Amino acid sequence: MTIVNDPAAEPGIRGWLTDPEPTSRTQARIGNLYRGWRSFVRNPLAMVGFTIVVLLLLAAAFAPWLATHNPIVGGDLRTQRLLPPGDEFWLGTDDQARDIYSRLVYGSRLTLLVVVLVTVIAMPIGLLVGTVAGYMGGWIDALLMRITDIFLAFPRLVLALAFVAALGPGIENAIIAIAITAWPPYARIARAETLTVRNSDFIAAVQLQGASSGRIIWKHIVPLCLSSVIVRVTLDMAGIILTAAGLGFLGLGAQPPLPEWGAMIASGRRYIVDQWWVATMPGVAIFVVSLGFNLLGDGLRDVLDPKAAK
Amino acid sequence: MASVDTATGGGRGRALLSTSTAVARFVGMVLATLLGLVAVTFVIGRVVPIDPVLAVVGDRASPSVYARVREEMGLHLPLWQQFFIYLGDVLKGDFGRSVLTTKPVVEDIARFFPATIELATLGTLIGTIFGVPLGVLAAVKRGSLIDQVVRVIGLVGYSAPIFWLGLLALLLFYAKLGWAAGPGRLDVVYEYQLKAVTNMVLVDSLLQGNMAVFRNAVSHIVLPAGILGYFSLAYISRMTRSFMLNELAQEYVTTARVKGLSERRVIWRHALRNAAVPLITVIALSYANLLEGSVLTETVFAWPGLGRYITNSLQNADMNAVLGGTLVIGAAFVALNLFSDLLYRLFDPRTRKR
């Protein structure tokens, strides 16, 4: 093999990162990450998405410092109610004389909470179901996949609605309901990935060493499924945010006075004609954040899963 | 989408046999899904923290009355027996009585569902009529302005909350510009001029030749259908684009060009015809999504459809109505999936043989 432009000749940290013959496993791994990052950075739209998501994280982390007013307790109801955007209230005030900008900043915490918790609940379920079904095969596979298909056949929002109806409104129950409806696609993907590696030599080698099924699935199959599942989860995050906002809008998600963006749109709905900013601003926030996750997901897919990108 | 897995069969007889096994498996799958749907609504109905007996007898009733009603409702039976009773009721079309409207839930659904169908159908029509040509043009002129436009339409469609866009549309086209009518299906004056036949206002007014009502109905439906149509368009145009890119790279396209066919003919007659097969699936899926998306849209536009019925009932803890509505939308969803799968088999001979 001849390398025309030997990157190893490059000195310093970059040379170490792009070394075609890494000397340790860690170096190979970090080098891979670095190459992924390089191609990710070259994609401007993906960088826009990445920036939006980073800004969301920063807003959530530094909400008390970024907010200019109290997000829950409003100002003077006689003079500061439904004020248009201006110097004092950057995005105006709502019907409780609360600063909309500050509420949006604090609301970013709720949005992140929903996204993170739904992912933390749904991704392991999907991975477990998919890898076990794919690796075990036979009747276990048939049973697990039928259950997955049944859940896939449901309309997501309507099912979440019904679950919230049973559990009672509130942000925790909304999260549970969304997670219950979110895992089936991950199980499908994990199973497909498992089927492609199940009969490969390295799995046979581990089997011959006497590893248990649980160990093989956890240590050798799950890591291989992770990247495609992560891509799918990132692409799903916008959908999760939109569903949570929809539940909030219907009064079934976060309850007042929590500054959840969907619920804020619902409370601003009455004033849409004369005080358009009350319902519009939270919608802009939802839109921008969903857009960010969509762009980030597209970019990640191009890096992690080049087969699917087209 | 359910993948089509048929056994490899040689000869016509074997192929036929494998098709019928595939169909049998398919039907079994659909039945299992519907059964699962009923099971889920049953479970949800049981975990609700509302005591159904108390809801009937009130909290002043004596223990003996309570026990009698409980027995009448079959709640003393083991859960699996309760499930079969529930399943039987559902199969008979008995979803119980709505607390809110005091009518049987089935009657309510029959009244409200047509409005949702009307809205979703119009939305899908808009999405298909505009989405398919846009997607084709984007694929043919890859990287051009129109391709960018389709990309942006798609991104907005995947990222914007549908209820927010609905509110903005109301603000702009109804309140500010006055181009369209506001929430609801008809102005109050027209409300009682129409006999309910199909419960779809557009169809009813046309059937009865009442053009004034028809015009009013159009001005009311244009915004919600337009919003739903936009989301459908975003999805359909994006999928059309990728299917067409796939087809245009095939060799038969080159052959057609070499034969000297006009570019127009190659694209619209040859490539699009082959892309049409997966497109049918996409359109059916988008229709199913609109049935669901109508829950939020109907709330914004005060549209008296099934989605608003479910959310209204939810807010009043009217569980029979919620579960009945969920079952119907879920079943419609399953039916549409089934329908698209069958069409796929019908139009694509490859799915039958392989």
CSV table of C-alpha atoms in Angstrom, one decimal, chain A residues 17 97 215 252:
chain,number,residue,atom,x,y,z
A,17,LEU,CA,-4.3,12.1,15.5
A,97,ALA,CA,-46.9,40.6,33.6
A,215,ARG,CA,-21.9,-10.6,27.8
A,252,LEU,CA,-51.6,17.9,29.4
